[in-house]
Amino acid sequence: MKKWSGAYAGLFLVLAFLLSGCVSNETAQTSANKQNGLHIVTTFYPMYDFSKNVTGKHGQVDVLVPAGTEPHEFEPTPKDVAKIQNADVFVYNSDAMETWVPKLLKSIDTSKVKVVNASEGIKLMEGISEEEHASHEEQTLDPHVWLDPVLAQKEVNTIGKAIRESDPAHKQDYIKNEDQYISELKQLDQQFRSVTEKAPRKEFVTQHAAFGYLAKQYGLTQIPIAGLSPDQEPSPAKMGELQKYIKSKGFKIIYFEEVASPKVAETLASETGAKTVVLSPIEGITKEEQDKGEDYIGYMQKNLEALKQTILEK
């Protein structure tokens, strides 16, 4: 028994040493972030890009959801939670998108971490109401506000305000950065308006009902195959209705997103003689793409080019 007790004691000391090392590393990393300016933790790519454009050279901006991971399905790890707890600012899109955030906030000291709901003040639209799309009750509201360049400006304003309040010493730099980025988003808005205002066709078919805000802003109508979550699939009856509608309207393109499986869109396309084209919800951009200069605005411009193939068709 004494030998076993000695073994357990030794094991306890090893574990204690390892744990203390982890805590020390986490504390050291946090201290380093503080010295380098603000440490901002964001949930997924658009929140990261918006925050980074405002922050500029001041501080560090991290993103939790890895590129290629569907944000609708993401759940934070203990390491992710620790990052948020040690951040100066935590930015997320909305409770309708990051459904895990309200529960997580119960463990966050908001006197130390400024929490930013980027869509605060924006009235969220109701999501798809078909019964077969209602399996995700937490997503009855449509969270995809960032895909509307006008609402994206409001999110940037909300993020910018929180960053200025967290680091007033660099307030003027943040204001300058925000104004510059808002100017770029306004140009993006004008690019969409110049195309959509003269478009002879106002409807487009998409696998994922992510483009409701964009469609509303520019007088378009999205015809979604599935609901707000990309993993939802339509019933056979719904697929039959869509086939008839697509054929009757002569749609030649069905849009899908790069992160989710394109299976449903491909099936519908093969049955209607259409082809599939990417229309991105911009939920994740790889580091390699970012290194090549890809960003939110660039992807939105690609989306516009993709939409042209449908809405400019006579």
mmCIF file with all atom_site columns, N, CA, C and O in Angstrom, residues 54-71:
data_model
loop_
_atom_site.group_PDB
_atom_site.id
_atom_site.type_symbol
_atom_site.label_atom_id
_atom_site.label_alt_id
_atom_site.label_comp_id
_atom_site.label_asym_id
_atom_site.label_entity_id
_atom_site.label_seq_id
_atom_site.pdbx_PDB_ins_code
_atom_site.Cartn_x
_atom_site.Cartn_y
_atom_site.Cartn_z
_atom_site.occupancy
_atom_site.B_iso_or_equiv
_atom_site.pdbx_formal_charge
_atom_site.auth_seq_id
_atom_site.auth_comp_id
_atom_site.auth_asym_id
_atom_site.auth_atom_id
_atom_site.pdbx_PDB_model_num
ATOM 1  N N  . VAL A 1 54 ? -10.489 47.788 -37.958 1.00 0.00 ? 54 VAL A N  1
ATOM 2  C CA . VAL A 1 54 ? -10.589 48.900 -37.007 1.00 0.00 ? 54 VAL A CA 1
ATOM 3  C C  . VAL A 1 54 ? -9.340  48.979 -36.132 1.00 0.00 ? 54 VAL A C  1
ATOM 4  O O  . VAL A 1 54 ? -8.791  50.058 -35.898 1.00 0.00 ? 54 VAL A O  1
ATOM 5  N N  . THR A 1 55 ? -8.853  47.838 -35.679 1.00 0.00 ? 55 THR A N  1
ATOM 6  C CA . THR A 1 55 ? -7.712  47.795 -34.757 1.00 0.00 ? 55 THR A CA 1
ATOM 7  C C  . THR A 1 55 ? -6.422  48.265 -35.414 1.00 0.00 ? 55 THR A C  1
ATOM 8  O O  . THR A 1 55 ? -5.612  48.962 -34.801 1.00 0.00 ? 55 THR A O  1
ATOM 9  N N  . GLY A 1 56 ? -6.215  47.857 -36.667 1.00 0.00 ? 56 GLY A N  1
ATOM 10 C CA . GLY A 1 56 ? -4.988  48.257 -37.351 1.00 0.00 ? 56 GLY A CA 1
ATOM 11 C C  . GLY A 1 56 ? -3.759  47.693 -36.665 1.00 0.00 ? 56 GLY A C  1
ATOM 12 O O  . GLY A 1 56 ? -3.690  46.508 -36.348 1.00 0.00 ? 56 GLY A O  1
ATOM 13 N N  . LYS A 1 57 ? -2.797  48.563 -36.406 1.00 0.00 ? 57 LYS A N  1
ATOM 14 C CA . LYS A 1 57 ? -1.510  48.122 -35.827 1.00 0.00 ? 57 LYS A CA 1
ATOM 15 C C  . LYS A 1 57 ? -1.559  47.970 -34.312 1.00 0.00 ? 57 LYS A C  1
ATOM 16 O O  . LYS A 1 57 ? -0.584  47.526 -33.703 1.00 0.00 ? 57 LYS A O  1
ATOM 17 N N  . HIS A 1 58 ? -2.672  48.347 -33.700 1.00 0.00 ? 58 HIS A N  1
ATOM 18 C CA . HIS A 1 58 ? -2.770  48.301 -32.243 1.00 0.00 ? 58 HIS A CA 1
ATOM 19 C C  . HIS A 1 58 ? -3.384  46.982 -31.785 1.00 0.00 ? 58 HIS A C  1
ATOM 20 O O  . HIS A 1 58 ? -4.584  46.759 -31.942 1.00 0.00 ? 58 HIS A O  1
ATOM 21 N N  . GLY A 1 59 ? -2.561  46.113 -31.237 1.00 0.00 ? 59 GLY A N  1
ATOM 22 C CA . GLY A 1 59 ? -3.090  44.910 -30.620 1.00 0.00 ? 59 GLY A CA 1
ATOM 23 C C  . GLY A 1 59 ? -3.145  43.697 -31.524 1.00 0.00 ? 59 GLY A C  1
ATOM 24 O O  . GLY A 1 59 ? -2.662  43.688 -32.657 1.00 0.00 ? 59 GLY A O  1
ATOM 25 N N  . GLN A 1 60 ? -3.752  42.658 -30.994 1.00 0.00 ? 60 GLN A N  1
ATOM 26 C CA . GLN A 1 60 ? -3.827  41.350 -31.642 1.00 0.00 ? 60 GLN A CA 1
ATOM 27 C C  . GLN A 1 60 ? -5.284  40.933 -31.751 1.00 0.00 ? 60 GLN A C  1
ATOM 28 O O  . GLN A 1 60 ? -6.047  41.024 -30.796 1.00 0.00 ? 60 GLN A O  1
ATOM 29 N N  . VAL A 1 61 ? -5.667  40.450 -32.949 1.00 0.00 ? 61 VAL A N  1
ATOM 30 C CA . VAL A 1 61 ? -7.031  39.967 -33.174 1.00 0.00 ? 61 VAL A CA 1
ATOM 31 C C  . VAL A 1 61 ? -6.957  38.482 -33.505 1.00 0.00 ? 61 VAL A C  1
ATOM 32 O O  . VAL A 1 61 ? -6.264  38.084 -34.439 1.00 0.00 ? 61 VAL A O  1
ATOM 33 N N  . ASP A 1 62 ? -7.672  37.663 -32.742 1.00 0.00 ? 62 ASP A N  1
ATOM 34 C CA . ASP A 1 62 ? -7.715  36.217 -32.967 1.00 0.00 ? 62 ASP A CA 1
ATOM 35 C C  . ASP A 1 62 ? -9.119  35.790 -33.383 1.00 0.00 ? 62 ASP A C  1
ATOM 36 O O  . ASP A 1 62 ? -10.109 36.461 -33.058 1.00 0.00 ? 62 ASP A O  1
ATOM 37 N N  . VAL A 1 63 ? -9.193  34.661 -34.097 1.00 0.00 ? 63 VAL A N  1
ATOM 38 C CA . VAL A 1 63 ? -10.486 34.098 -34.493 1.00 0.00 ? 63 VAL A CA 1
ATOM 39 C C  . VAL A 1 63 ? -10.592 32.687 -33.941 1.00 0.00 ? 63 VAL A C  1
ATOM 40 O O  . VAL A 1 63 ? -9.618  31.926 -33.967 1.00 0.00 ? 63 VAL A O  1
ATOM 41 N N  . LEU A 1 64 ? -11.773 32.320 -33.428 1.00 0.00 ? 64 LEU A N  1
ATOM 42 C CA . LEU A 1 64 ? -11.947 31.012 -32.804 1.00 0.00 ? 64 LEU A CA 1
ATOM 43 C C  . LEU A 1 64 ? -12.288 29.909 -33.796 1.00 0.00 ? 64 LEU A C  1
ATOM 44 O O  . LEU A 1 64 ? -11.726 28.826 -33.738 1.00 0.00 ? 64 LEU A O  1
ATOM 45 N N  . VAL A 1 65 ? -13.219 30.177 -34.712 1.00 0.00 ? 65 VAL A N  1
ATOM 46 C CA . VAL A 1 65 ? -13.689 29.138 -35.635 1.00 0.00 ? 65 VAL A CA 1
ATOM 47 C C  . VAL A 1 65 ? -12.675 28.958 -36.759 1.00 0.00 ? 65 VAL A C  1
ATOM 48 O O  . VAL A 1 65 ? -12.438 29.891 -37.536 1.00 0.00 ? 65 VAL A O  1
ATOM 49 N N  . PRO A 1 66 ? -12.070 27.783 -36.880 1.00 0.00 ? 66 PRO A N  1
ATOM 50 C CA . PRO A 1 66 ? -11.062 27.563 -37.928 1.00 0.00 ? 66 PRO A CA 1
ATOM 51 C C  . PRO A 1 66 ? -11.684 27.623 -39.312 1.00 0.00 ? 66 PRO A C  1
ATOM 52 O O  . PRO A 1 66 ? -12.865 27.289 -39.489 1.00 0.00 ? 66 PRO A O  1
ATOM 53 N N  . ALA A 1 67 ? -10.918 28.067 -40.293 1.00 0.00 ? 67 ALA A N  1
ATOM 54 C CA . ALA A 1 67 ? -11.384 28.078 -41.675 1.00 0.00 ? 67 ALA A CA 1
ATOM 55 C C  . ALA A 1 67 ? -11.749 26.654 -42.083 1.00 0.00 ? 67 ALA A C  1
ATOM 56 O O  . ALA A 1 67 ? -11.044 25.700 -41.749 1.00 0.00 ? 67 ALA A O  1
ATOM 57 N N  . GLY A 1 68 ? -12.865 26.519 -42.785 1.00 0.00 ? 68 GLY A N  1
ATOM 58 C CA . GLY A 1 68 ? -13.318 25.192 -43.197 1.00 0.00 ? 68 GLY A CA 1
ATOM 59 C C  . GLY A 1 68 ? -14.276 24.550 -42.218 1.00 0.00 ? 68 GLY A C  1
ATOM 60 O O  . GLY A 1 68 ? -14.859 23.506 -42.500 1.00 0.00 ? 68 GLY A O  1
ATOM 61 N N  . THR A 1 69 ? -14.454 25.182 -41.049 1.00 0.00 ? 69 THR A N  1
ATOM 62 C CA . THR A 1 69 ? -15.401 24.689 -40.053 1.00 0.00 ? 69 THR A CA 1
ATOM 63 C C  . THR A 1 69 ? -16.699 25.462 -40.181 1.00 0.00 ? 69 THR A C  1
ATOM 64 O O  . THR A 1 69 ? -16.690 26.688 -40.286 1.00 0.00 ? 69 THR A O  1
ATOM 65 N N  . GLU A 1 70 ? -17.825 24.753 -40.181 1.00 0.00 ? 70 GLU A N  1
ATOM 66 C CA . GLU A 1 70 ? -19.125 25.399 -40.281 1.00 0.00 ? 70 GLU A CA 1
ATOM 67 C C  . GLU A 1 70 ? -19.458 26.104 -38.954 1.00 0.00 ? 70 GLU A C  1
ATOM 68 O O  . GLU A 1 70 ? -19.618 25.447 -37.925 1.00 0.00 ? 70 GLU A O  1
ATOM 69 N N  . PRO A 1 71 ? -19.547 27.453 -38.933 1.00 0.00 ? 71 PRO A N  1
ATOM 70 C CA . PRO A 1 71 ? -19.791 28.177 -37.679 1.00 0.00 ? 71 PRO A CA 1
ATOM 71 C C  . PRO A 1 71 ? -21.097 27.804 -36.989 1.00 0.00 ? 71 PRO A C  1
ATOM 72 O O  . PRO A 1 71 ? -21.199 27.884 -35.769 1.00 0.00 ? 71 PRO A O  1
#
